[in-house]
Coordinates of C-alpha atoms and ligand atoms in Angstrom, one line a residue:
X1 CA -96.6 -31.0 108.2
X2 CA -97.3 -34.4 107.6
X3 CA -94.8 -37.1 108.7
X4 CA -94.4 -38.5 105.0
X5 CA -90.6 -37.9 103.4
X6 CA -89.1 -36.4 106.1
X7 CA -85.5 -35.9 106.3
X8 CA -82.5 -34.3 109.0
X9 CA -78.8 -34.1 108.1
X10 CA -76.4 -35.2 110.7
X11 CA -72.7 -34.1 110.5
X12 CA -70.1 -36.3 112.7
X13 CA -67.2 -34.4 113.2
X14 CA -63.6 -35.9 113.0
X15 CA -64.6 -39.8 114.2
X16 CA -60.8 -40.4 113.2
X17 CA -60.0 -38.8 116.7
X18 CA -62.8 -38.4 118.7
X19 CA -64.1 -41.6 119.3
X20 CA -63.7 -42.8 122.4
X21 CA -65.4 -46.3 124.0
X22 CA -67.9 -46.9 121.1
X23 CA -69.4 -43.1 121.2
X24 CA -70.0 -43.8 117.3
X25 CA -73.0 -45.7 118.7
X26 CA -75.0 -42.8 119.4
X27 CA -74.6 -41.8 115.1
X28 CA -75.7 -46.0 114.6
X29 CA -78.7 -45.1 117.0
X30 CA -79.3 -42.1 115.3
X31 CA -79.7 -43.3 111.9
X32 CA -81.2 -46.4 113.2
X33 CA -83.8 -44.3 115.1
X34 CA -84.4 -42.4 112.0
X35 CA -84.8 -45.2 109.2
X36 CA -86.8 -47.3 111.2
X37 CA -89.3 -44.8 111.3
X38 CA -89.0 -43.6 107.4
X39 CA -86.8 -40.2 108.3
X40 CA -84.4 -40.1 105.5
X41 CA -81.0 -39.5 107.3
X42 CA -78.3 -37.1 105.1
X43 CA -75.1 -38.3 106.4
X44 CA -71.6 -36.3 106.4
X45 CA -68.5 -37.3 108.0
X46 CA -66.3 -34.1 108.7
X47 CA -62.6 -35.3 108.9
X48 CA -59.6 -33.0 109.1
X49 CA -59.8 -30.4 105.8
X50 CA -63.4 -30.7 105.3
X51 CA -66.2 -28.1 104.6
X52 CA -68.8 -28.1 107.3
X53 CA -72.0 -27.1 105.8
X54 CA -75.6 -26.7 107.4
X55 CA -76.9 -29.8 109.1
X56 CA -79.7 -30.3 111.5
X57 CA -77.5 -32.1 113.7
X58 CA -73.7 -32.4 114.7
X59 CA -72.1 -34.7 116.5
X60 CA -68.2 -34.8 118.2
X61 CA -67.8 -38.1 121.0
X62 CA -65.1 -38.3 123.2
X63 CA -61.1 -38.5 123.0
X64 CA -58.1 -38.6 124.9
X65 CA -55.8 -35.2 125.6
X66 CA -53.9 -35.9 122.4
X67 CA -56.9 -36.7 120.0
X68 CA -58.6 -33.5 121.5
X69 CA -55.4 -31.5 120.3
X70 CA -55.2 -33.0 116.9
X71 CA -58.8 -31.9 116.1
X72 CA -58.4 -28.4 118.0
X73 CA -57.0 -26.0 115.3
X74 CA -59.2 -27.6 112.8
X75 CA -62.5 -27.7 114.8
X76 CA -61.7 -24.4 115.6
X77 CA -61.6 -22.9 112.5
X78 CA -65.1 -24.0 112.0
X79 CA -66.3 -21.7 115.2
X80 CA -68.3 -18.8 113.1
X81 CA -70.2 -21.3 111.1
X82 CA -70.7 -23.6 113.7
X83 CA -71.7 -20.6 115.9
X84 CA -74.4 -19.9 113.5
X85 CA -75.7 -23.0 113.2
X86 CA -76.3 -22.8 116.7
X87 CA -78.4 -19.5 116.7
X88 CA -80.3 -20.9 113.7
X89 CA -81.6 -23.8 116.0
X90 CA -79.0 -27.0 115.2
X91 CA -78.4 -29.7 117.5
X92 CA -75.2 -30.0 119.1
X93 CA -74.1 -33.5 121.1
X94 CA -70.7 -33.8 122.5
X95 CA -69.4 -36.5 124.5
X96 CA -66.6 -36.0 127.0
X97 CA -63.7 -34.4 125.2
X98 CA -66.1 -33.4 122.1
X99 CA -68.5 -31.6 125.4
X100 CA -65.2 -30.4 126.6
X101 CA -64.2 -28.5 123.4
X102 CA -68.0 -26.8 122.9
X103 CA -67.0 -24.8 125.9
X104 CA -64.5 -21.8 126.3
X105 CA -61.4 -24.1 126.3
X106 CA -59.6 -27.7 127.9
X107 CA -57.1 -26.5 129.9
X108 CA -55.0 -30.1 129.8
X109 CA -52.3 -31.3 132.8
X110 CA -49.0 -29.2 132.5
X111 CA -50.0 -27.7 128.5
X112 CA -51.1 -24.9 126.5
X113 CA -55.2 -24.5 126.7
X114 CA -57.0 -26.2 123.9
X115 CA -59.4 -23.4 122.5
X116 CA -63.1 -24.4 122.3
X117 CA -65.6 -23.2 120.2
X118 CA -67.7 -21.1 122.7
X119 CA -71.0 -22.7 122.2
X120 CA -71.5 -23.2 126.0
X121 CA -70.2 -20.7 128.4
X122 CA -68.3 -23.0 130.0
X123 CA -64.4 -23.7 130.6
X124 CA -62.7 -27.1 131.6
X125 CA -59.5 -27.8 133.8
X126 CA -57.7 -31.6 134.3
X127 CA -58.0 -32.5 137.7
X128 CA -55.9 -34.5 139.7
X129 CA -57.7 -37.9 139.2
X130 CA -59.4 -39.7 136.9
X131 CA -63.2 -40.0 137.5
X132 CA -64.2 -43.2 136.1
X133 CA -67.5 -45.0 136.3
X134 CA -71.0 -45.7 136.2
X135 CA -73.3 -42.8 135.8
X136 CA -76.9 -42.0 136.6
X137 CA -78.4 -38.5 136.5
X138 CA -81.6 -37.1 136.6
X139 CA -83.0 -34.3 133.9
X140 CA -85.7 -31.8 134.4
X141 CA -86.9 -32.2 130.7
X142 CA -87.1 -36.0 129.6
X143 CA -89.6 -38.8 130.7
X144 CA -88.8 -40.6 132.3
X145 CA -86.2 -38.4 134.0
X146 CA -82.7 -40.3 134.3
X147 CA -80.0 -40.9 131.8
X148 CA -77.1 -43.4 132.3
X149 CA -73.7 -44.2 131.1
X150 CA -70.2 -44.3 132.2
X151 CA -67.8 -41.9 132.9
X152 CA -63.8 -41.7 132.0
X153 CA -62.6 -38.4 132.5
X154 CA -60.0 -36.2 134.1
X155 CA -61.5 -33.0 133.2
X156 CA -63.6 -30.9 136.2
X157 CA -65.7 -28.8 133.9
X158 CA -67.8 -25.6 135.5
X159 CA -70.2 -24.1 133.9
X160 CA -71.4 -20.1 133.7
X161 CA -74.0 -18.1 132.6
X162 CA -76.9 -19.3 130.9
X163 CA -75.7 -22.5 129.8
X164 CA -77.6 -25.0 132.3
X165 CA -76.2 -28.7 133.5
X166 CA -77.9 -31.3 131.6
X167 CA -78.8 -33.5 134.9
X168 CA -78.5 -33.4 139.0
X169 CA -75.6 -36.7 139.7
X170 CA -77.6 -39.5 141.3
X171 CA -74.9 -41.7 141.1
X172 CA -71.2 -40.4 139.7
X173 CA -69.2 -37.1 140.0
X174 CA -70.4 -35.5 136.7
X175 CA -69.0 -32.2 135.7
X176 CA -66.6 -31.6 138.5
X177 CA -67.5 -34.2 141.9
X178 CA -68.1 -31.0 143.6
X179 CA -70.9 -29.2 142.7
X180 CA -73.4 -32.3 141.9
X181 CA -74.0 -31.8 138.1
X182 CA -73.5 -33.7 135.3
X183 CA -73.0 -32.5 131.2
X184 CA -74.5 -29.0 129.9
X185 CA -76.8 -27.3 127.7
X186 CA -77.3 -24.0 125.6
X187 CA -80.3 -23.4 123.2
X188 CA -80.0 -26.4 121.3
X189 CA -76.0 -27.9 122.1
X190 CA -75.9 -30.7 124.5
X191 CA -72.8 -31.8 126.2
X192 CA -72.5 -34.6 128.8
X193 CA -69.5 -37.1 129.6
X194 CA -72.0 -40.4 129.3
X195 CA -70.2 -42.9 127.3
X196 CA -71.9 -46.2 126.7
X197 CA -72.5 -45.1 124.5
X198 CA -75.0 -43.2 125.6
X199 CA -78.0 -43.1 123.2
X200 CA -78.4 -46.6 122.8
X201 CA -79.7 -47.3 126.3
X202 CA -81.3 -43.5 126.3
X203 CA -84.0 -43.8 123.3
X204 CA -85.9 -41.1 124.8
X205 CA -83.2 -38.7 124.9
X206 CA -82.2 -39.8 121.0
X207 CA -85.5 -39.4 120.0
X208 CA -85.3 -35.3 121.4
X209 CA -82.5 -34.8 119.4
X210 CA -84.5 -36.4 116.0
X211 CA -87.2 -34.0 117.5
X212 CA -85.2 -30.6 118.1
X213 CA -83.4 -31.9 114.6
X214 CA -86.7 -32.1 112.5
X215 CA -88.2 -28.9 114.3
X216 CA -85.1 -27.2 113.0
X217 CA -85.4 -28.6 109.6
X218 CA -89.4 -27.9 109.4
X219 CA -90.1 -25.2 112.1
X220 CA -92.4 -27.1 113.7
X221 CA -92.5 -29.3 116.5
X222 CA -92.6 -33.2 114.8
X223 CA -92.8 -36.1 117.4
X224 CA -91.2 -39.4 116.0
X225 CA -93.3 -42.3 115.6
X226 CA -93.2 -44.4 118.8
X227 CA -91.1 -47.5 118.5
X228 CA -90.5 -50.6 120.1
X229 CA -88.2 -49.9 122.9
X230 CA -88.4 -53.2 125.2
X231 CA -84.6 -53.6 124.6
X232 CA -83.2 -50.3 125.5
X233 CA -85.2 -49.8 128.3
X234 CA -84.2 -53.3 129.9
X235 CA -80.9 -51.9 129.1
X236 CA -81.3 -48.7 130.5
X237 CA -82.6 -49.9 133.8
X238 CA -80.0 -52.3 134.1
X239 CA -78.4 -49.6 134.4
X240 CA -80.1 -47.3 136.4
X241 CA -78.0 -46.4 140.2
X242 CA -75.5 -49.4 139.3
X243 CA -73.2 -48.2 142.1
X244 CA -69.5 -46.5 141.2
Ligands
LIG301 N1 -59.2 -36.0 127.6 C1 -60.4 -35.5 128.3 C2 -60.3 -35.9 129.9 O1 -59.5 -36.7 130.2 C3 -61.6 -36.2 127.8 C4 -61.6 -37.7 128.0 C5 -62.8 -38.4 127.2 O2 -63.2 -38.0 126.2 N2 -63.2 -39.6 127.7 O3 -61.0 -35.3 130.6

C-alpha cells in the first residue's frame, strides 16, 4: 500500500452532550494529525436521529449524569451496528461518561441504570466521591509508556473478562481508586477517563488510533508519517507525575 491518497472516516457521536472539559480536542487532533500528513479525513457528526454508518473510527467524550441519560436510548439503539463495527476492526475512544457507556451499563447515584452498549465487558457504579485530578498512567503497548490527563469523575468502573485496563495508575485513582487501573480496552475500543483533552499532549497514542484506523480501512498495518512533536511532548511531560 503506498501512503499516497489515503483516507479514514471518523464518526463523533452526539458532541451536543457529551462533551465535557474540551474532549472535542482529541477529534481537532485527530484531523489535524491526519491532514498534516495528507490522510484525507471523512468527517460525520452523529447527533440525536442520525444514521450511524461504517467508519474507521468513533468517537463519544465525556458528560455529566444528565448528558449521559439524554444520549442513552439513542446511543443505544445504535448497539448491533456499532457492535459490528467493532468485530470488523473499528476504533472506538470514549472519554469518561462516553468509556462509561461502552461498557454493560452507568449505574448513576439513587436512578435507573443507564444501559451501555456492551463493547467492553465492563459495568460502572457512582461512588461516594468525586475523583478529581491529574492523571498519569503507564501502558504496556505505547512508547514511550505513560499517558496523562485529568480526571473528573464519580463513577468506580470494574472491569471483567477479556477486556484489559488501558494503563497501571502512576499517579490518580483511575477506574475505581482501588484496584490501581486506569481506562479499558477490547479488540479495537478504547475507554479511559483522561480529559485534557487527552490526545493533544498524547501524539503517540493519537497516532495508534490513525494506525489501527487505516489498518482497518486497508488491512494492512500503515505507520503515519513522523511529525514534528516538540510541542506535545513539552506538554506531555509537563505533565508527567504532576501530583493530585
Ligand atoms: N457522569 C459520569 C461520572 O460522574 C461521567 C463524568 C465525566 O464524563 N467526566 O462518573
Amino acid at each position: 500500500m503506498t501512503k499516497e491518497n489515503l483516507k479514514i472516516s471518523i464518526a463523533h457521536l452526539y458532541p451536543k452532550y457529551m462533551n465535557l472539559y474540551g474532549d472535542i480536542g482529541n477529534i481537532i487532533t485527530l484531523k489535524s494529525r491526519c491532514m498534516r500528513r495528507g490522510i484525507e479525513v471523512e468527517f460525520d457528526e452523529i447527533n440525536s436521529g442520525d444514521k450511524i454508518s461504517n467508519h474507521d473510527l468513533y468517537f463519544i467524550g465525556g458528560g455529566q449524569d444528565k448528558q449521559q441519560e439524554e444520549v442513552v436510548n439513542e446511543l443505544f439503539s445504535h448497539k448491533s451496528e456499532l457492535t459490528s463495527q467493532m468485530n470488523d476492526g473499528a476504533v472506538f475512544l470514549g472519554i469518561c461518561g462516553g468509556y462509561q457507556l461502552f461498557g454493560h451499563y452507568y449505574q448513576p447515584h439513587g436512578k435507573d441504570k443507564l444501559k451501555g452498549l456492551s463493547l467492553m465487558d465492563a459495568y460502572t457504579v457512582a461512588g461516594s466521591k468525586r475523583f478529581i485530578g491529574n492523571v498519569t498512567i503507564e501502558t504496556d503497548f505505547l512508547t514511550p509508556q505513560t499517558l496523562v490527563g485529568f480526571e473528573n469523575h464519580s463513577g468506580l468502573t470494574y472491569l471483567q473478562g477479556n477486556t484489559k485496563p488501558l494503563g497501571k495508575v502512576i499517579v490518580g485513582n483511575g477506574n475505581n481508586g482501588k484496584d490501581g487501573f486506569e481506562g479499558g480496552r477490547y479488540k479495537n475500543v478504547f475507554g479511559t477517563y483522561l480529559h485534557g483533552s487527552l490526545l493533544p499532549k498524547n501524539p503517540h497514542f493519537a497516532d495508534y488510533l490513525i494506525s489501527l484506523a487505516l489498518e482497518k480501512r486497508y488491512g494492512e498495518k500503515i505507520e503515519p508519517a513522523p511529525l514534528d512533536d516538540t510541542l506535545e511532548w513539552e506538554a506531555h511531560n509537563s505533565v508527567i507525575r504532576k501530583p493530585y
